[in-house]
Short mmCIF file of C-alpha atoms and ligand atoms in Angstrom, two decimals:
data_model
loop_
_atom_site.label_atom_id
_atom_site.label_comp_id
_atom_site.label_asym_id
_atom_site.label_seq_id
_atom_site.Cartn_x
_atom_site.Cartn_y
_atom_site.Cartn_z
CA MET A 120 155.03 129.97 49.28
CA THR A 121 155.76 127.71 46.37
CA HIS A 122 155.07 124.07 45.66
CA TYR A 123 155.56 121.44 43.01
CA PRO A 124 155.03 121.64 40.02
CA GLU A 125 155.49 125.42 40.03
CA GLY A 126 158.84 126.46 38.54
CA ASN A 127 161.57 124.03 37.57
CA VAL A 128 162.81 122.77 40.91
CA PHE A 129 162.50 119.06 41.67
CA PHE A 130 161.60 119.58 45.31
CA ARG A 131 162.53 117.21 48.09
CA LYS A 132 158.83 116.87 49.07
CA LEU A 133 156.40 117.07 46.21
CA GLY A 134 153.33 117.82 48.34
CA TRP A 135 154.86 120.53 50.55
CA GLU A 136 154.25 124.31 50.51
CA TYR A 137 157.74 125.84 50.67
CA PRO A 138 158.32 129.32 52.11
CA ARG A 139 160.86 131.03 49.82
CA ILE A 140 163.70 132.25 52.04
CA VAL A 141 165.48 135.40 50.93
CA SER A 142 167.80 136.15 53.88
CA GLY A 143 168.90 135.06 57.32
CA LYS A 144 170.58 136.59 60.35
CA GLY A 145 171.46 134.75 63.56
CA CYS A 146 168.64 132.32 64.38
CA TRP A 147 166.14 134.05 62.08
CA LEU A 148 165.13 133.49 58.46
CA ARG A 149 162.98 135.81 56.37
CA ASP A 150 160.83 134.82 53.38
CA ASP A 151 159.87 136.75 50.27
CA ALA A 152 156.54 137.77 51.80
CA GLY A 153 158.23 139.28 54.88
CA GLY A 154 157.44 136.26 57.10
CA GLU A 155 160.00 135.48 59.82
CA TYR A 156 161.01 132.04 61.02
CA LEU A 157 162.95 131.10 64.11
CA ASP A 158 165.35 128.39 62.95
CA ALA A 159 165.33 125.98 65.89
CA CYS A 160 167.29 123.22 64.14
CA GLY A 161 169.85 125.01 61.95
CA GLY A 162 168.26 123.37 58.91
CA ALA A 163 169.43 119.77 59.25
CA PHE A 164 171.65 120.48 62.33
CA VAL A 165 174.03 122.50 60.17
CA SER A 166 173.85 126.29 60.75
CA ASN A 167 175.71 126.18 64.05
CA LEU A 168 176.97 129.78 63.76
CA GLY A 169 173.57 131.13 62.76
CA HIS A 170 172.79 132.69 59.40
CA GLY A 171 174.42 135.61 57.59
CA VAL A 172 177.90 135.52 59.16
CA GLU A 173 179.95 137.92 57.05
CA GLU A 174 183.40 136.67 58.16
CA ILE A 175 182.70 133.24 56.67
CA ALA A 176 181.29 134.67 53.44
CA ASP A 177 184.34 136.97 53.15
CA ALA A 178 186.81 134.11 53.74
CA MET A 179 185.11 132.08 51.01
CA ALA A 180 185.12 134.99 48.57
CA THR A 181 188.80 135.68 49.27
CA GLN A 182 189.67 132.04 48.57
CA ALA A 183 187.46 131.89 45.46
CA LYS A 184 189.25 134.93 44.06
CA LYS A 185 192.66 133.28 44.64
CA VAL A 186 191.75 129.79 43.48
CA ALA A 187 188.38 128.10 43.91
CA TYR A 188 189.19 124.58 42.84
CA VAL A 189 191.98 122.31 41.72
CA SER A 190 191.83 118.54 41.62
CA GLY A 191 193.00 116.82 44.80
CA MET A 192 194.45 114.15 42.54
CA THR A 193 197.48 116.20 41.44
CA LEU A 194 197.63 119.51 43.33
CA THR A 195 197.27 120.84 46.85
CA HIS A 196 196.73 124.36 48.24
CA ASP A 197 196.94 126.48 51.38
CA ALA A 198 193.20 126.26 52.02
CA VAL A 199 193.25 122.50 52.63
CA GLU A 200 196.62 122.53 54.45
CA THR A 201 195.41 125.22 56.88
CA PHE A 202 192.04 123.60 57.42
CA ALA A 203 193.59 120.19 58.16
CA ASN A 204 196.07 121.81 60.55
CA GLU A 205 193.49 123.73 62.53
CA LEU A 206 190.98 120.87 62.57
CA THR A 207 193.46 118.33 63.88
CA ALA A 208 194.52 120.74 66.63
CA LEU A 209 191.01 120.17 68.04
CA ALA A 210 191.09 116.38 67.75
CA ARG A 211 191.81 114.11 70.70
CA GLY A 212 194.15 111.18 70.19
CA ASP A 213 195.90 110.40 66.92
CA VAL A 214 193.21 111.03 64.26
CA LYS A 215 195.36 113.67 62.58
CA LYS A 216 195.11 113.07 58.82
CA VAL A 217 192.15 114.79 57.18
CA TYR A 218 190.40 113.76 53.95
CA PRO A 219 187.83 116.47 53.09
CA LEU A 220 184.69 115.57 51.18
CA THR A 221 181.34 117.24 50.66
CA SER A 222 178.58 115.46 52.61
CA GLY A 223 178.07 113.18 55.56
CA SER A 224 177.07 110.31 53.29
CA ASP A 225 180.30 110.74 51.28
CA ALA A 226 182.36 110.72 54.44
CA VAL A 227 180.69 107.61 55.87
CA GLU A 228 180.94 105.83 52.53
CA ALA A 229 184.65 106.72 52.34
CA ALA A 230 185.34 105.71 55.96
CA LEU A 231 183.73 102.28 55.47
CA LYS A 232 185.67 101.72 52.25
CA LEU A 233 188.82 102.89 53.97
CA ALA A 234 188.28 100.31 56.72
CA ARG A 235 187.89 97.52 54.18
CA GLN A 236 190.91 98.57 52.14
CA TYR A 237 192.93 98.78 55.37
CA TRP A 238 192.29 95.13 56.19
CA ASN A 239 192.99 94.14 52.56
CA GLU A 240 196.34 95.93 52.77
CA MET A 241 197.01 94.23 56.11
CA GLY A 242 196.60 90.87 54.38
CA LYS A 243 193.26 90.13 56.09
CA PRO A 244 190.70 90.40 53.26
CA ALA A 245 188.17 88.29 55.18
CA LYS A 246 187.70 91.24 57.55
CA ARG A 247 184.98 93.01 55.57
CA ARG A 248 181.75 93.00 57.59
CA ILE A 249 180.46 96.10 59.38
CA ILE A 250 178.66 96.30 62.70
CA ALA A 251 176.09 99.11 62.97
CA LEU A 252 173.43 100.05 65.50
CA ALA A 253 169.63 100.26 65.52
CA PRO A 254 168.39 102.95 65.64
CA SER A 255 171.03 104.76 63.60
CA TYR A 256 171.45 106.93 60.54
CA HIS A 257 174.66 107.27 58.56
CA GLY A 258 173.56 108.67 55.21
CA ASN A 259 171.78 107.93 51.99
CA THR A 260 174.36 106.60 49.52
CA ILE A 261 174.12 102.82 49.17
CA LEU A 262 176.80 101.76 51.67
CA ALA A 263 175.96 104.50 54.18
CA LEU A 264 172.28 103.64 53.82
CA SER A 265 173.09 99.96 54.36
CA ALA A 266 174.71 100.93 57.66
CA SER A 267 171.62 102.92 58.66
CA ALA A 268 168.68 101.33 60.45
CA ARG A 269 166.12 103.42 58.54
CA GLU A 270 163.73 100.93 57.03
CA HIS A 271 161.51 103.41 55.17
CA TYR A 272 164.56 104.79 53.32
CA LYS A 273 165.88 101.32 52.59
CA THR A 274 162.84 99.33 51.48
CA PRO A 275 162.72 100.67 47.88
CA TYR A 276 166.36 99.62 47.36
CA SER A 277 166.22 96.07 48.63
CA GLY A 278 168.59 93.85 46.71
CA TRP A 279 171.08 96.73 46.28
CA LEU A 280 172.04 97.12 49.91
CA VAL A 281 174.90 95.48 51.77
CA ASP A 282 174.22 93.20 54.71
CA MET A 283 175.37 94.65 58.06
CA ILE A 284 175.61 93.11 61.52
CA ARG A 285 172.86 94.98 63.36
CA VAL A 286 173.06 95.52 67.12
CA PRO A 287 170.66 97.40 69.45
CA ALA A 288 171.95 100.90 70.19
CA TYR A 289 174.23 101.38 73.16
CA ASP A 290 173.90 97.84 74.57
CA GLY A 291 177.45 96.66 75.38
CA ASP A 292 176.40 93.03 76.02
CA ALA A 293 174.70 92.86 72.61
CA LEU A 294 177.82 94.25 70.93
CA GLU A 295 180.00 91.66 72.64
CA ARG A 296 177.64 88.83 71.62
CA ALA A 297 177.46 90.08 68.01
CA ILE A 298 181.24 90.07 67.72
CA ALA A 299 181.45 86.56 69.18
CA ASP A 300 178.66 85.26 66.91
CA ALA A 301 180.04 86.77 63.71
CA ASP A 302 183.70 85.88 64.32
CA ALA A 303 186.01 88.88 64.69
CA GLY A 304 188.13 87.56 61.80
CA THR A 305 185.32 88.65 59.45
CA ILE A 306 184.63 92.10 60.95
CA ALA A 307 186.29 95.24 59.55
CA ALA A 308 184.66 97.99 61.57
CA PHE A 309 182.04 99.09 64.06
CA ILE A 310 180.33 102.38 63.14
CA ALA A 311 178.19 104.36 65.57
CA GLU A 312 177.11 107.85 66.52
CA PRO A 313 178.71 108.77 69.89
CA VAL A 314 175.37 110.31 70.91
CA GLY A 315 172.29 109.44 68.89
CA GLY A 316 171.22 111.90 66.23
CA SER A 317 167.76 112.30 64.78
CA SER A 318 167.16 108.56 64.22
CA SER A 319 167.00 107.94 67.98
CA GLY A 320 165.86 111.38 69.12
CA ALA A 321 169.23 112.24 70.67
CA LEU A 322 169.67 109.06 72.71
CA VAL A 323 172.57 109.44 75.15
CA PRO A 324 174.47 106.17 75.75
CA PRO A 325 174.73 104.86 79.31
CA ALA A 326 177.93 105.62 81.24
CA GLY A 327 180.70 103.20 80.38
CA TYR A 328 179.26 102.12 77.03
CA TRP A 329 181.94 103.76 74.92
CA ARG A 330 184.84 102.51 77.03
CA ARG A 331 183.50 98.99 76.66
CA ALA A 332 182.93 99.40 72.91
CA ARG A 333 186.49 100.72 72.56
CA GLU A 334 187.88 97.76 74.53
CA LEU A 335 185.90 95.24 72.45
CA CYS A 336 187.09 96.83 69.19
CA THR A 337 190.73 96.91 70.33
CA LYS A 338 190.63 93.33 71.61
CA ASN A 339 189.08 92.03 68.39
CA ASP A 340 191.02 94.09 65.84
CA ILE A 341 187.91 95.99 64.74
CA LEU A 342 188.20 99.62 63.61
CA LEU A 343 185.99 101.92 65.65
CA ILE A 344 184.40 104.58 63.42
CA ALA A 345 182.81 107.50 65.25
CA ASP A 346 180.12 109.12 63.11
CA GLU A 347 180.16 112.67 64.48
CA ILE A 348 178.46 114.15 61.40
CA LEU A 349 175.51 115.42 63.45
CA VAL A 350 176.72 115.41 67.06
CA GLY A 351 180.28 116.66 66.53
CA ALA A 352 181.64 120.17 65.85
CA GLY A 353 180.33 121.40 69.19
CA ARG A 354 176.67 120.43 68.85
CA THR A 355 176.62 118.43 72.11
CA GLY A 356 178.61 121.00 74.09
CA THR A 357 182.11 119.62 73.47
CA TRP A 358 184.04 119.71 70.19
CA SER A 359 183.56 115.96 69.72
CA ALA A 360 180.71 114.04 71.33
CA LEU A 361 183.12 111.23 72.29
CA GLU A 362 185.37 113.63 74.21
CA PRO A 363 183.56 113.32 77.58
CA GLU A 364 183.91 109.51 77.32
CA HIS A 365 187.72 109.78 77.00
CA VAL A 366 187.57 107.40 74.07
CA VAL A 367 189.51 107.87 70.83
CA PRO A 368 188.13 106.26 67.66
CA ASP A 369 190.24 104.78 64.86
CA LEU A 370 188.36 106.81 62.25
CA GLN A 371 186.21 109.86 62.77
CA VAL A 372 183.76 111.50 60.37
CA LEU A 373 182.49 115.05 60.72
CA GLY A 374 180.18 117.08 58.48
CA LYS A 375 177.14 119.34 58.81
CA GLY A 376 178.28 122.04 61.29
CA ILE A 377 181.94 121.83 60.30
CA ALA A 378 181.43 124.59 57.73
CA ALA A 379 178.14 125.65 59.36
CA GLY A 380 176.19 125.48 56.10
CA PHE A 381 178.30 128.05 54.25
CA ALA A 382 179.72 125.30 52.05
CA PRO A 383 179.11 121.57 51.71
CA LEU A 384 181.97 120.03 53.68
CA SER A 385 182.68 116.80 55.53
CA VAL A 386 185.85 115.02 56.58
CA VAL A 387 187.21 111.57 57.26
CA MET A 388 189.92 111.75 59.91
CA ALA A 389 192.41 108.91 60.29
CA PRO A 390 195.60 108.29 62.26
CA GLN A 391 198.95 108.13 60.52
CA ARG A 392 199.32 104.51 61.67
CA ILE A 393 196.39 103.63 59.34
CA VAL A 394 197.34 105.93 56.45
CA ASP A 395 200.92 104.58 56.60
CA VAL A 396 199.59 101.12 55.81
CA PHE A 397 198.26 102.53 52.52
CA ALA A 398 201.44 104.54 51.93
CA ASN A 399 203.59 101.44 52.40
CA GLY A 400 201.15 99.19 50.53
CA SER A 401 199.19 100.11 47.40
CA GLY A 402 200.19 103.76 47.72
CA ALA A 403 196.73 105.34 47.72
CA PHE A 404 193.26 105.21 49.19
CA ASN A 405 191.20 103.65 46.42
CA HIS A 406 188.45 106.28 46.47
CA ALA A 407 188.05 109.44 44.41
CA GLN A 408 185.57 112.27 44.22
CA THR A 409 185.88 115.36 42.02
CA PHE A 410 185.12 117.78 44.84
CA SER A 411 187.28 116.30 47.60
CA HIS A 412 189.81 118.75 49.13
CA HIS A 413 187.80 121.69 47.72
CA ALA A 414 189.52 125.04 48.31
CA VAL A 415 186.46 127.23 48.96
CA SER A 416 184.82 124.59 51.17
CA CYS A 417 188.05 124.24 53.18
CA ALA A 418 188.25 128.05 53.53
CA ALA A 419 184.69 128.00 54.88
CA GLY A 420 185.73 125.23 57.29
CA THR A 421 188.75 127.15 58.60
CA ALA A 422 186.71 130.34 58.97
CA THR A 423 184.06 128.35 60.88
CA LEU A 424 186.65 126.86 63.27
CA ARG A 425 188.11 130.32 63.91
CA TYR A 426 184.69 131.88 64.47
CA LEU A 427 183.75 129.10 66.93
CA ALA A 428 186.99 129.72 68.87
CA LYS A 429 186.81 133.52 68.75
CA HIS A 430 183.25 133.61 70.10
CA LYS A 431 183.67 130.60 72.42
CA LEU A 432 180.67 129.01 70.76
CA VAL A 433 181.35 125.39 71.75
CA GLU A 434 181.35 126.51 75.39
CA ARG A 435 178.19 128.44 74.60
CA SER A 436 176.60 125.28 73.14
CA ALA A 437 177.16 123.59 76.52
CA GLN A 438 175.90 126.58 78.50
CA MET A 439 172.84 127.35 76.34
CA GLY A 440 172.23 123.60 76.05
CA ARG A 441 171.58 123.51 79.79
CA VAL A 442 169.14 126.41 79.41
CA LEU A 443 167.43 124.68 76.47
CA HIS A 444 166.98 121.37 78.32
CA ASP A 445 165.81 123.17 81.43
CA LYS A 446 163.17 125.16 79.55
CA LEU A 447 162.07 122.25 77.35
CA GLY A 448 161.44 120.39 80.63
CA ALA A 449 158.12 122.32 80.83
CA LEU A 450 156.86 120.23 77.91
CA LYS A 451 157.16 117.04 79.99
CA GLN A 452 153.88 118.02 81.68
CA LEU A 453 152.08 117.39 78.39
CA PRO A 454 150.69 113.83 78.40
CA ILE A 455 151.67 113.40 74.74
CA VAL A 456 155.35 113.98 75.49
CA GLY A 457 157.00 110.65 76.27
CA ALA A 458 160.59 111.78 76.80
CA ILE A 459 163.02 114.58 76.12
CA ARG A 460 166.61 113.52 75.47
CA GLY A 461 169.90 114.94 74.37
CA ARG A 462 172.98 116.87 75.38
CA GLY A 463 174.22 120.39 74.68
CA LEU A 464 172.19 122.19 72.04
CA LEU A 465 170.68 118.94 70.80
CA ALA A 466 167.27 117.80 72.01
CA GLY A 467 164.83 115.14 70.84
CA ILE A 468 161.21 115.32 71.97
CA GLU A 469 159.37 112.04 71.69
CA PHE A 470 155.58 111.80 71.39
CA VAL A 471 153.48 108.92 72.72
CA ASP A 472 149.85 107.91 73.01
CA GLU A 473 148.45 109.88 75.94
CA SER A 474 146.84 106.88 77.62
CA THR A 475 148.90 103.81 76.67
CA ARG A 476 152.32 105.64 76.48
CA ALA A 477 153.02 103.50 73.39
CA PRO A 478 154.34 105.07 70.17
CA LEU A 479 151.68 106.95 68.19
CA GLN A 480 149.98 105.28 65.25
CA ARG A 481 151.90 106.15 62.12
CA SER A 482 148.65 106.92 60.29
CA LEU A 483 148.29 110.06 62.45
CA HIS A 484 151.47 111.57 60.89
CA PHE A 485 151.95 113.50 64.11
CA ALA A 486 155.58 114.51 63.58
CA GLU A 487 154.90 115.76 60.05
CA SER A 488 151.74 117.69 61.09
CA LEU A 489 153.59 119.20 64.03
CA THR A 490 156.41 120.37 61.78
CA ARG A 491 153.86 122.07 59.50
CA ALA A 492 152.03 123.65 62.46
CA ALA A 493 155.36 124.91 63.81
CA LEU A 494 156.33 126.36 60.42
CA ASP A 495 152.96 128.10 60.19
CA ALA A 496 153.78 129.59 63.62
CA GLY A 497 157.20 130.76 62.35
CA LEU A 498 159.26 127.98 63.92
CA VAL A 499 161.49 125.52 62.06
CA VAL A 500 161.95 122.13 63.78
CA TRP A 501 163.21 118.79 62.47
CA PRO A 502 160.77 115.83 62.47
CA ASN A 503 161.67 112.18 62.54
CA VAL A 504 159.87 108.87 62.77
CA GLY A 505 160.79 105.26 63.40
CA HIS A 506 163.05 105.45 66.44
CA ALA A 507 160.90 102.91 68.36
CA ASP A 508 160.95 100.00 65.91
CA GLY A 509 162.07 101.31 62.52
CA THR A 510 158.52 102.42 61.61
CA LEU A 511 156.82 103.76 64.74
CA GLY A 512 158.09 106.56 66.96
CA ASP A 513 157.27 110.23 66.27
CA LEU A 514 159.64 112.92 67.41
CA VAL A 515 160.89 116.40 66.67
CA MET A 516 164.40 117.65 67.16
CA VAL A 517 165.45 121.05 68.46
CA ALA A 518 169.04 122.11 67.74
CA PRO A 519 169.31 125.88 67.35
CA PRO A 520 172.42 127.78 66.25
CA PHE A 521 174.97 128.16 69.08
CA VAL A 522 174.33 131.93 69.12
CA VAL A 523 170.77 131.35 70.36
CA SER A 524 169.79 133.64 73.26
CA GLU A 525 167.75 132.79 76.34
CA SER A 526 164.79 134.81 75.07
CA GLU A 527 164.97 132.99 71.72
CA ILE A 528 164.90 129.68 73.63
CA ASP A 529 161.76 130.93 75.43
CA GLU A 530 160.28 131.76 72.03
CA ILE A 531 161.18 128.26 70.69
CA VAL A 532 159.47 126.58 73.67
CA SER A 533 156.42 128.82 73.47
CA ARG A 534 155.95 128.40 69.68
CA LEU A 535 156.55 124.66 69.96
CA SER A 536 153.95 124.28 72.77
CA GLY A 537 151.42 126.17 70.64
CA ALA A 538 152.18 123.96 67.63
CA ILE A 539 151.85 120.78 69.75
CA ALA A 540 148.44 121.95 71.05
CA LYS A 541 147.29 122.77 67.51
CA THR A 542 148.48 119.42 66.17
CA ILE A 543 146.75 117.48 68.96
CA SER A 544 143.47 119.22 68.11
CA GLN A 545 143.89 118.51 64.38
CA VAL A 546 144.86 114.89 64.91
CA THR A 547 141.92 114.33 67.30
CA VAL A 548 139.55 115.85 64.77
CA LYS A 549 140.95 113.56 62.05
CA SER A 550 141.00 110.30 64.02
N1 LIG B 833 175.64 110.53 59.65
C1 LIG B 833 174.78 111.09 60.50
C2 LIG B 833 174.89 110.77 61.96
C3 LIG B 833 173.78 111.96 60.05
O1 LIG B 833 172.92 112.51 60.91
C4 LIG B 833 173.71 112.24 58.66
C5 LIG B 833 172.67 113.14 58.12
O2 LIG B 833 171.71 113.47 58.75
C6 LIG B 833 174.63 111.63 57.80
C7 LIG B 833 175.59 110.78 58.32
C8 LIG B 833 174.57 111.88 56.33
O3 LIG B 833 174.93 113.20 56.05
P1 LIG B 833 174.48 113.92 54.71
O4 LIG B 833 173.01 114.11 54.77
O5 LIG B 833 175.26 115.21 54.74
O6 LIG B 833 174.90 113.06 53.58
#
């Protein structure tokens, strides 16, 4: 274990005891003291193939030995051409041009800027406002954070953030009203997660929502941006989480699992009909990042796509997702469990006050204590708070690598139940 201020690392959490991980294989991580951890959330929903996959490491090394990096400003290379080819073969509809970046926040930031530049180039500069949902999370750079309904991340930066049109998640009537109230002539884009990620505890939209959202966007000349950073790349049991809705977005962003944690990689995907407007107008997308189109990251992406196909892991995400949800169902008997949501290998477990069924008091820090108790029991889960009203609403997310076995799912449920029981006893003692 290590913690701040030991060493020279500026840790993400300055009061946390960090196990020091030295290796990983499949769903398991090992620390420097020989402790083993069952990774039930792939880090931040990233390690979809599991840890220690040699094919991906080899593909990256091969590319790095050929050429690791050239600037996307002046040169291209096989790694990005192949990755874009193989990625678009999986895409539904016409989102076939791929702009690789490095993180989800980058990709969201770029997609929103792309939407605004598109309307500028179309001679409609008044179309610049963005509609986004609550709850939602789209990243931590200023524009992506502005789009996110995560008040505790946003409060310190008030005055720097951009005003968004905020609409309750997955309510088609509210979306229609918001468009009418704001005037479609001022709206550039609507951004949303096709299935909720950690900010909503894997909220699944009601049937018909996406068709209606698509119709409203088409009718009002609003670009529909699907943020598939967390729920795409097979996490919800299909390659894209919008696929089962038979809806095609105008722009799509993917990240996290797309290179399964072997390299930082995200993409903005756009149709030629949009990119052509730039090509025939100013001649370029007015956005640049040093590490866009990165050769080694793209090689990791291609190797990940091939590994997913070779081992039928998206199908496995659907199949093991059913097992996961079935087995997690046992936790519903616990009075503190309010709901369990999700699809495929993505599950959100919400905690409520045992008697009132209202969200837990934030002062209890239930989600954080549970995450610590789980870690102490050798289980890594992802906590979140604020899904109920921006502040209240404790939950943990379970999203194991797609290679998870049935017995590992049993182990996840058993370790999680033990950690919940321990946390309840600690919280009761404290309160
Ligand atoms: N969009 C969604 C839906 C996310 O869940 C996240 C991260 O959790 C992001 C965007 C931002 O991605 P990143 O943390 O890689 O910048």
